[in-house]
Amino acid sequence: DMGGHDTYMHKEIHEQADAVDRALRGRIDDRFSTVHLGGLNLDARDARAVRRVKILGCGTSYHAGQIGAQMIEELARIPADAEPASEFRYRNPVVDPDTLYIAVSQSGETYDVLAAVQELKRKGARVLGLVNVVGSAIARETDGGIYVHAGPEVCVVSTKCFTNMVVSFGLLALHLGRTRDLSVADGKRIIEGLRKLPGQIEEILGNEAEIEKLAAEYADAKSMMFIGRVRGYPVAREASLKLKEVSYIHAEAYPASELKHGPLALIEPAMPTVAIVPDDELLEKNRAALEEIKARSGRILAVAHQEQEKADHTIVVPKNEDELDPILMGIPLQLFAYYTAKAMGRDIDKPRNLAKSVTVE
Ligand code: F6R
């Protein structure tokens, strides 16, 4: 039942405020400015002994993991990174007892992720799951974890589950941080930020008509560039994947700083750029990248916390805490992908060649 929406993708994009609310419910502990994650199975002593975090996933879940790794580094100061589960699995990785491994998956059935989990378990590693489907294979095989509580996701491309994964990583980063060196004041600040998310998501979705107009303007592009820096880079990668999947427009994502090392050669009026421009310590650097693109007559659509002078269009999103901004900045670009695909008459819920869960190698 699509409840009045024309596609599940549209419905699921609109369920995100409720989904995030569900991910937060019952987990916030104001007394100690932290969160409780019931199924984690990691006591304080274990949490303090973690020396590295390695996050494994595929596709959109891998992108959520990239944001998660940054959150864990920033809030818990534990070195963390994300890697596609299949790459990890086939390169004979060094499995280290002081590393906390986290498998991220909507379905909990993705074969490459499951196989990586099984290999890690066989070698005695501690593996947590960050999973949506309760009781799925990955949820069962991990030592503990966090259910992301996005609710059923029917559309082949992931939207609300991505958002809830990133929120869940925020909760985990806060929990690990508060078990280690994150101050009470910073814990409070992050909790306040988390609580603002559902309202801010509604605000972004309220802007839908503007995004629909913008999508119509860019739907003639053969190819689009997505750029971001640090917190904005995985947001750019996920937005680029979403656009390719549902519209079949070629898109690629680059760190903004890498443009001048090659891809700037592609910039011309027919190659628009979507730029993630958060109002954080890298704002001036990002503005400089917009200038470089403008100087080559590139069209720019910015997603930012304030109008960008160099951009042709800016989608303004509400500001949260710097560490949590990536949760919100991708949401208008889900709508952008949806409306672009709709303008092109694509089969949005079932893009060609794709399946909802990839249970083969
Ligand atoms: C993209 C998408 C895929 C999945 C990937 C992993 O919109 O849906 O990239 O994210 O196949 O699937 P899960 O999360 O079920 O392991």
Short mmCIF file of C-alpha atoms and ligand atoms in Angstrom, two decimals:
data_model
loop_
_atom_site.label_atom_id
_atom_site.label_comp_id
_atom_site.label_asym_id
_atom_site.label_seq_id
_atom_site.Cartn_x
_atom_site.Cartn_y
_atom_site.Cartn_z
CA ASP A 1 0.00 0.00 0.00
CA MET A 2 1.54 3.26 -1.13
CA GLY A 3 -0.77 5.45 0.92
CA GLY A 4 -1.36 8.04 -1.79
CA HIS A 5 2.23 8.13 -3.06
CA ASP A 6 2.99 7.26 -6.70
CA THR A 7 5.97 5.08 -5.80
CA TYR A 8 7.49 3.42 -2.77
CA MET A 9 10.55 5.60 -3.23
CA HIS A 10 8.44 8.72 -2.72
CA LYS A 11 6.62 7.15 0.21
CA GLU A 12 9.83 6.03 1.90
CA ILE A 13 11.51 9.43 1.43
CA HIS A 14 8.51 10.92 3.22
CA GLU A 15 8.68 8.40 6.07
CA GLN A 16 12.10 9.60 7.19
CA ALA A 17 11.10 11.92 10.02
CA ASP A 18 9.11 9.09 11.63
CA ALA A 19 11.85 6.58 10.94
CA VAL A 20 14.48 8.74 12.63
CA ASP A 21 12.15 9.32 15.54
CA ARG A 22 11.89 5.53 15.90
CA ALA A 23 15.68 5.12 15.83
CA LEU A 24 16.00 7.60 18.72
CA ARG A 25 13.07 6.41 20.81
CA GLY A 26 13.94 4.96 24.20
CA ARG A 27 17.68 5.25 23.57
CA ILE A 28 18.61 8.71 24.85
CA ASP A 29 19.94 8.97 28.40
CA ASP A 30 19.88 12.63 29.46
CA ARG A 31 21.27 11.89 32.89
CA PHE A 32 24.65 10.85 31.51
CA SER A 33 24.34 12.62 28.14
CA THR A 34 24.70 9.38 26.25
CA VAL A 35 22.57 6.71 24.61
CA HIS A 36 21.65 3.15 25.53
CA LEU A 37 21.97 0.57 22.80
CA GLY A 38 20.41 -2.54 24.24
CA GLY A 39 21.70 -5.18 21.83
CA LEU A 40 25.25 -3.93 21.48
CA ASN A 41 26.82 -6.53 23.74
CA LEU A 42 29.86 -4.38 24.35
CA ASP A 43 30.48 -3.37 27.95
CA ALA A 44 32.35 -0.22 28.92
CA ARG A 45 35.63 -2.05 29.36
CA ASP A 46 35.32 -3.60 25.89
CA ALA A 47 34.38 -0.24 24.42
CA ARG A 48 37.45 1.39 25.93
CA ALA A 49 39.71 -1.36 24.64
CA VAL A 50 38.75 -0.83 20.98
CA ARG A 51 41.76 0.50 19.04
CA ARG A 52 40.25 0.71 15.56
CA VAL A 53 36.86 0.44 13.92
CA LYS A 54 36.39 -1.16 10.51
CA ILE A 55 33.00 -0.82 8.83
CA LEU A 56 31.94 -3.16 6.02
CA GLY A 57 28.97 -2.84 3.68
CA CYS A 58 27.95 -2.57 0.04
CA GLY A 59 26.48 0.23 -2.06
CA THR A 60 24.40 2.68 -0.09
CA SER A 61 25.15 0.86 3.15
CA TYR A 62 28.87 1.30 2.47
CA HIS A 63 28.29 5.04 2.02
CA ALA A 64 26.41 5.14 5.33
CA GLY A 65 29.45 3.39 6.81
CA GLN A 66 31.78 6.06 5.43
CA ILE A 67 29.80 8.73 7.25
CA GLY A 68 29.69 6.48 10.31
CA ALA A 69 33.47 6.10 10.31
CA GLN A 70 33.89 9.88 10.31
CA MET A 71 31.41 10.24 13.17
CA ILE A 72 33.25 7.62 15.22
CA GLU A 73 36.59 9.31 14.61
CA GLU A 74 35.21 12.73 15.46
CA LEU A 75 33.16 11.86 18.53
CA ALA A 76 35.01 8.86 19.96
CA ARG A 77 38.48 9.62 18.57
CA ILE A 78 38.93 6.01 17.48
CA PRO A 79 40.59 5.55 14.07
CA ALA A 80 37.80 4.27 11.81
CA ASP A 81 37.21 3.57 8.17
CA ALA A 82 34.72 1.89 5.87
CA GLU A 83 35.42 -0.50 3.03
CA PRO A 84 33.21 -2.36 0.54
CA ALA A 85 32.66 -5.79 2.09
CA SER A 86 33.66 -7.62 -1.10
CA GLU A 87 36.97 -5.79 -1.38
CA PHE A 88 37.76 -6.59 2.22
CA ARG A 89 36.88 -10.22 1.78
CA TYR A 90 39.05 -10.85 -1.27
CA ARG A 91 42.22 -9.09 -0.18
CA ASN A 92 43.16 -11.41 2.68
CA PRO A 93 42.91 -8.64 5.28
CA VAL A 94 44.87 -8.57 8.53
CA VAL A 95 42.27 -9.39 11.19
CA ASP A 96 43.19 -7.68 14.38
CA PRO A 97 41.80 -8.55 17.85
CA ASP A 98 41.71 -4.87 18.95
CA THR A 99 39.56 -3.83 16.00
CA LEU A 100 35.81 -3.60 16.29
CA TYR A 101 34.22 -4.72 13.00
CA ILE A 102 30.79 -3.44 12.03
CA ALA A 103 28.72 -4.98 9.23
CA VAL A 104 26.11 -2.59 7.77
CA SER A 105 23.16 -3.89 5.80
CA GLN A 106 19.53 -3.03 5.18
CA SER A 107 18.44 -6.56 4.25
CA GLY A 108 20.89 -8.37 6.50
CA GLU A 109 21.23 -10.89 3.67
CA THR A 110 23.79 -9.36 1.27
CA TYR A 111 26.13 -12.21 0.48
CA ASP A 112 29.39 -10.27 0.36
CA VAL A 113 28.69 -8.76 3.78
CA LEU A 114 27.60 -12.06 5.28
CA ALA A 115 30.68 -13.85 3.94
CA ALA A 116 32.93 -11.13 5.39
CA VAL A 117 31.19 -11.54 8.77
CA GLN A 118 31.65 -15.32 8.69
CA GLU A 119 35.33 -15.02 7.80
CA LEU A 120 35.87 -12.50 10.61
CA LYS A 121 34.04 -14.68 13.14
CA ARG A 122 36.06 -17.71 12.07
CA LYS A 123 39.21 -15.72 12.89
CA GLY A 124 37.89 -14.74 16.31
CA ALA A 125 37.12 -11.08 15.62
CA ARG A 126 34.38 -9.13 17.36
CA VAL A 127 31.72 -8.18 14.82
CA LEU A 128 28.68 -5.99 15.37
CA GLY A 129 25.77 -5.58 12.97
CA LEU A 130 24.02 -2.38 11.98
CA VAL A 131 21.03 -3.91 10.27
CA ASN A 132 17.45 -3.06 9.38
CA VAL A 133 15.76 -6.45 8.97
CA VAL A 134 15.25 -8.05 12.38
CA GLY A 135 16.40 -11.67 12.63
CA SER A 136 18.18 -11.58 9.24
CA ALA A 137 21.30 -13.66 8.57
CA ILE A 138 23.77 -10.88 9.38
CA ALA A 139 21.85 -9.93 12.53
CA ARG A 140 22.03 -13.56 13.65
CA GLU A 141 25.70 -14.09 12.89
CA THR A 142 27.05 -10.98 14.59
CA ASP A 143 27.98 -10.72 18.29
CA GLY A 144 25.53 -7.90 18.86
CA GLY A 145 24.53 -4.69 17.20
CA ILE A 146 22.04 -1.96 16.52
CA TYR A 147 18.78 -2.33 14.67
CA VAL A 148 18.28 0.78 12.59
CA HIS A 149 14.45 0.64 12.82
CA ALA A 150 13.74 2.22 9.43
CA GLY A 151 10.74 -0.07 8.92
CA PRO A 152 10.18 -2.12 5.75
CA GLU A 153 11.87 -0.66 2.67
CA VAL A 154 10.22 -1.82 -0.54
CA CYS A 155 11.76 0.40 -3.23
CA VAL A 156 14.89 -1.22 -4.66
CA VAL A 157 16.92 1.91 -3.97
CA SER A 158 17.54 2.72 -0.36
CA THR A 159 16.50 6.07 1.11
CA LYS A 160 15.01 5.96 4.60
CA CYS A 161 17.23 3.08 5.58
CA PHE A 162 20.35 5.05 4.61
CA THR A 163 19.23 7.94 6.79
CA ASN A 164 18.50 5.66 9.74
CA MET A 165 21.84 3.92 9.32
CA VAL A 166 23.64 7.22 9.55
CA VAL A 167 21.57 8.20 12.59
CA SER A 168 22.41 4.84 14.17
CA PHE A 169 26.11 5.48 13.57
CA GLY A 170 25.62 8.85 15.28
CA LEU A 171 24.19 7.02 18.30
CA LEU A 172 27.05 4.53 18.32
CA ALA A 173 29.66 7.28 17.98
CA LEU A 174 28.06 9.18 20.85
CA HIS A 175 27.95 6.04 22.99
CA LEU A 176 31.58 5.15 22.28
CA GLY A 177 32.59 8.78 22.76
CA ARG A 178 30.89 9.09 26.13
CA THR A 179 32.45 5.82 27.27
CA ARG A 180 35.81 7.34 26.39
CA ASP A 181 36.73 11.03 26.19
CA LEU A 182 33.73 12.93 24.83
CA SER A 183 32.70 15.58 27.39
CA VAL A 184 29.25 15.85 28.97
CA ALA A 185 28.83 19.20 27.20
CA ASP A 186 29.57 17.66 23.81
CA GLY A 187 27.32 14.70 24.60
CA LYS A 188 24.49 17.16 25.35
CA ARG A 189 25.19 19.11 22.19
CA ILE A 190 24.95 15.95 20.06
CA ILE A 191 21.77 14.80 21.82
CA GLU A 192 20.15 18.17 21.15
CA GLY A 193 21.19 17.84 17.52
CA LEU A 194 19.73 14.35 17.26
CA ARG A 195 16.44 15.52 18.72
CA LYS A 196 16.19 18.28 16.10
CA LEU A 197 16.51 15.86 13.18
CA PRO A 198 12.87 14.78 12.65
CA GLY A 199 11.63 18.39 12.55
CA GLN A 200 14.45 19.42 10.23
CA ILE A 201 13.69 16.50 7.91
CA GLU A 202 10.07 17.70 7.68
CA GLU A 203 11.37 21.16 6.85
CA ILE A 204 13.51 19.78 3.98
CA LEU A 205 10.64 17.70 2.61
CA GLY A 206 8.44 20.79 2.76
CA ASN A 207 10.69 22.21 0.05
CA GLU A 208 9.73 19.49 -2.37
CA ALA A 209 8.13 21.72 -5.01
CA GLU A 210 11.36 23.69 -5.40
CA ILE A 211 13.38 20.50 -5.81
CA GLU A 212 10.94 19.20 -8.41
CA LYS A 213 11.47 22.38 -10.46
CA LEU A 214 15.25 22.09 -10.18
CA ALA A 215 15.18 18.44 -11.24
CA ALA A 216 13.31 19.41 -14.41
CA GLU A 217 16.06 21.92 -15.17
CA TYR A 218 18.85 19.38 -14.85
CA ALA A 219 17.14 16.34 -16.39
CA ASP A 220 18.68 17.12 -19.81
CA ALA A 221 22.21 16.50 -18.52
CA LYS A 222 24.03 13.46 -19.93
CA SER A 223 26.37 13.40 -16.98
CA MET A 224 26.71 15.10 -13.62
CA MET A 225 29.54 15.67 -11.17
CA PHE A 226 28.95 15.47 -7.40
CA ILE A 227 31.49 17.00 -5.06
CA GLY A 228 31.97 17.29 -1.33
CA ARG A 229 34.77 17.44 1.18
CA VAL A 230 35.33 15.31 4.29
CA ARG A 231 31.80 15.14 5.83
CA GLY A 232 30.27 16.12 2.51
CA TYR A 233 32.14 13.60 0.37
CA PRO A 234 30.20 10.43 1.27
CA VAL A 235 27.01 12.51 0.93
CA ALA A 236 28.11 13.37 -2.63
CA ARG A 237 28.87 9.69 -3.35
CA GLU A 238 25.49 8.53 -2.13
CA ALA A 239 23.65 11.27 -4.05
CA SER A 240 25.54 10.33 -7.20
CA LEU A 241 24.63 6.64 -6.76
CA LYS A 242 20.96 7.51 -6.19
CA LEU A 243 20.82 9.60 -9.38
CA LYS A 244 22.47 6.87 -11.50
CA GLU A 245 20.24 4.13 -10.13
CA VAL A 246 16.88 5.73 -10.73
CA SER A 247 17.46 8.12 -13.66
CA TYR A 248 20.30 6.26 -15.47
CA ILE A 249 22.10 9.60 -15.87
CA HIS A 250 25.82 9.08 -15.56
CA ALA A 251 27.15 10.67 -12.41
CA GLU A 252 30.39 10.58 -10.55
CA ALA A 253 31.44 11.81 -7.17
CA TYR A 254 34.77 13.36 -6.30
CA PRO A 255 36.27 15.00 -3.25
CA ALA A 256 36.16 18.72 -4.13
CA SER A 257 39.91 18.96 -3.63
CA GLU A 258 40.54 16.29 -6.30
CA LEU A 259 38.84 18.31 -9.07
CA LYS A 260 42.00 20.14 -10.01
CA HIS A 261 43.89 16.86 -10.25
CA GLY A 262 41.95 15.76 -13.31
CA PRO A 263 38.16 15.92 -13.49
CA LEU A 264 38.17 19.71 -13.95
CA ALA A 265 38.89 18.86 -17.60
CA LEU A 266 35.26 17.65 -17.87
CA ILE A 267 33.68 20.85 -16.60
CA GLU A 268 31.69 22.77 -19.21
CA PRO A 269 28.09 24.03 -19.41
CA ALA A 270 26.73 20.57 -20.35
CA MET A 271 28.29 18.95 -17.24
CA PRO A 272 26.52 20.32 -14.15
CA THR A 273 27.99 19.93 -10.68
CA VAL A 274 26.09 19.24 -7.48
CA ALA A 275 28.13 20.57 -4.56
CA ILE A 276 27.68 19.76 -0.87
CA VAL A 277 28.58 22.95 0.98
CA PRO A 278 28.04 22.72 4.75
CA ASP A 279 28.57 25.74 6.92
CA ASP A 280 31.51 24.23 8.80
CA GLU A 281 35.26 24.82 9.02
CA LEU A 282 35.66 23.95 5.34
CA LEU A 283 33.15 26.48 3.99
CA GLU A 284 35.79 28.77 2.44
CA LYS A 285 37.57 25.83 0.80
CA ASN A 286 34.29 24.68 -0.71
CA ARG A 287 33.52 28.15 -1.98
CA ALA A 288 36.88 28.20 -3.73
CA ALA A 289 35.93 24.98 -5.54
CA LEU A 290 32.67 26.59 -6.70
CA GLU A 291 34.72 29.47 -8.10
CA GLU A 292 36.96 27.09 -10.05
CA ILE A 293 33.89 25.48 -11.59
CA LYS A 294 32.23 28.80 -12.38
CA ALA A 295 35.41 29.99 -14.08
CA ARG A 296 34.96 27.03 -16.52
CA SER A 297 31.28 27.97 -17.13
CA GLY A 298 30.02 24.93 -15.21
CA ARG A 299 26.47 24.99 -13.90
CA ILE A 300 26.30 24.52 -10.12
CA LEU A 301 23.55 23.25 -7.86
CA ALA A 302 24.62 23.68 -4.24
CA VAL A 303 23.17 22.00 -1.18
CA ALA A 304 24.15 24.36 1.60
CA HIS A 305 23.14 26.05 4.83
CA GLN A 306 22.96 29.43 3.12
CA GLU A 307 22.61 30.73 -0.46
CA GLN A 308 25.86 30.27 -2.39
CA GLU A 309 26.71 33.25 -4.56
CA LYS A 310 28.69 31.20 -7.12
CA ALA A 311 25.98 28.58 -7.51
CA ASP A 312 23.23 28.80 -10.12
CA HIS A 313 20.83 27.31 -7.58
CA THR A 314 21.10 26.61 -3.88
CA ILE A 315 18.94 24.17 -1.95
CA VAL A 316 19.12 25.56 1.58
CA VAL A 317 18.93 22.93 4.33
CA PRO A 318 18.63 23.56 8.07
CA LYS A 319 21.89 23.55 10.06
CA ASN A 320 22.46 20.96 12.76
CA GLU A 321 25.68 20.18 14.66
CA ASP A 322 28.64 19.92 12.25
CA GLU A 323 29.05 16.19 12.95
CA LEU A 324 25.37 15.48 12.20
CA ASP A 325 24.97 17.67 9.10
CA PRO A 326 25.64 14.76 6.69
CA ILE A 327 22.42 13.11 7.89
CA LEU A 328 20.37 15.96 6.44
CA MET A 329 22.32 17.14 3.41
CA GLY A 330 21.59 14.08 1.27
CA ILE A 331 17.83 14.18 1.76
CA PRO A 332 17.02 16.87 -0.83
CA LEU A 333 19.16 14.93 -3.30
CA GLN A 334 17.02 11.83 -2.82
CA LEU A 335 14.11 13.97 -4.00
CA PHE A 336 16.30 15.37 -6.77
CA ALA A 337 17.03 11.83 -8.04
CA TYR A 338 13.37 10.86 -7.69
CA TYR A 339 12.05 13.87 -9.66
CA THR A 340 14.74 13.57 -12.33
CA ALA A 341 13.79 9.91 -12.87
CA LYS A 342 10.11 10.83 -12.87
CA ALA A 343 10.63 13.53 -15.50
CA MET A 344 12.38 10.88 -17.63
CA GLY A 345 9.59 8.31 -17.14
CA ARG A 346 11.79 5.74 -15.40
CA ASP A 347 10.59 2.68 -13.47
CA ILE A 348 11.55 4.25 -10.15
CA ASP A 349 10.82 1.45 -7.71
CA LYS A 350 12.44 -1.22 -9.92
CA PRO A 351 15.37 0.21 -11.83
CA ARG A 352 16.64 -2.02 -14.64
CA ASN A 353 19.29 -4.63 -13.75
CA LEU A 354 18.95 -4.16 -9.98
CA ALA A 355 17.52 -6.34 -7.17
CA LYS A 356 16.57 -5.33 -3.66
CA SER A 357 18.85 -7.81 -2.00
CA VAL A 358 21.95 -9.28 -3.54
CA THR A 359 22.28 -12.77 -2.07
CA VAL A 360 24.77 -14.00 -4.70
CA GLU A 361 28.48 -13.30 -5.13
C1 F6R B 1 21.28 1.43 -3.42
C2 F6R B 1 21.05 0.13 -2.83
C3 F6R B 1 22.18 -0.87 -2.82
C4 F6R B 1 22.25 -1.54 -1.45
C5 F6R B 1 23.31 -2.64 -1.41
C6 F6R B 1 23.45 -3.26 -0.04
O1 F6R B 1 20.17 2.25 -3.37
O2 F6R B 1 19.98 -0.12 -2.35
O3 F6R B 1 23.40 -0.27 -3.15
O4 F6R B 1 22.53 -0.55 -0.51
O5 F6R B 1 23.00 -3.64 -2.35
O6 F6R B 1 22.25 -3.83 0.41
P1 F6R B 1 22.00 -4.12 1.94
O7 F6R B 1 22.01 -2.83 2.67
O8 F6R B 1 20.70 -4.84 2.00
O9 F6R B 1 23.16 -4.99 2.40
#
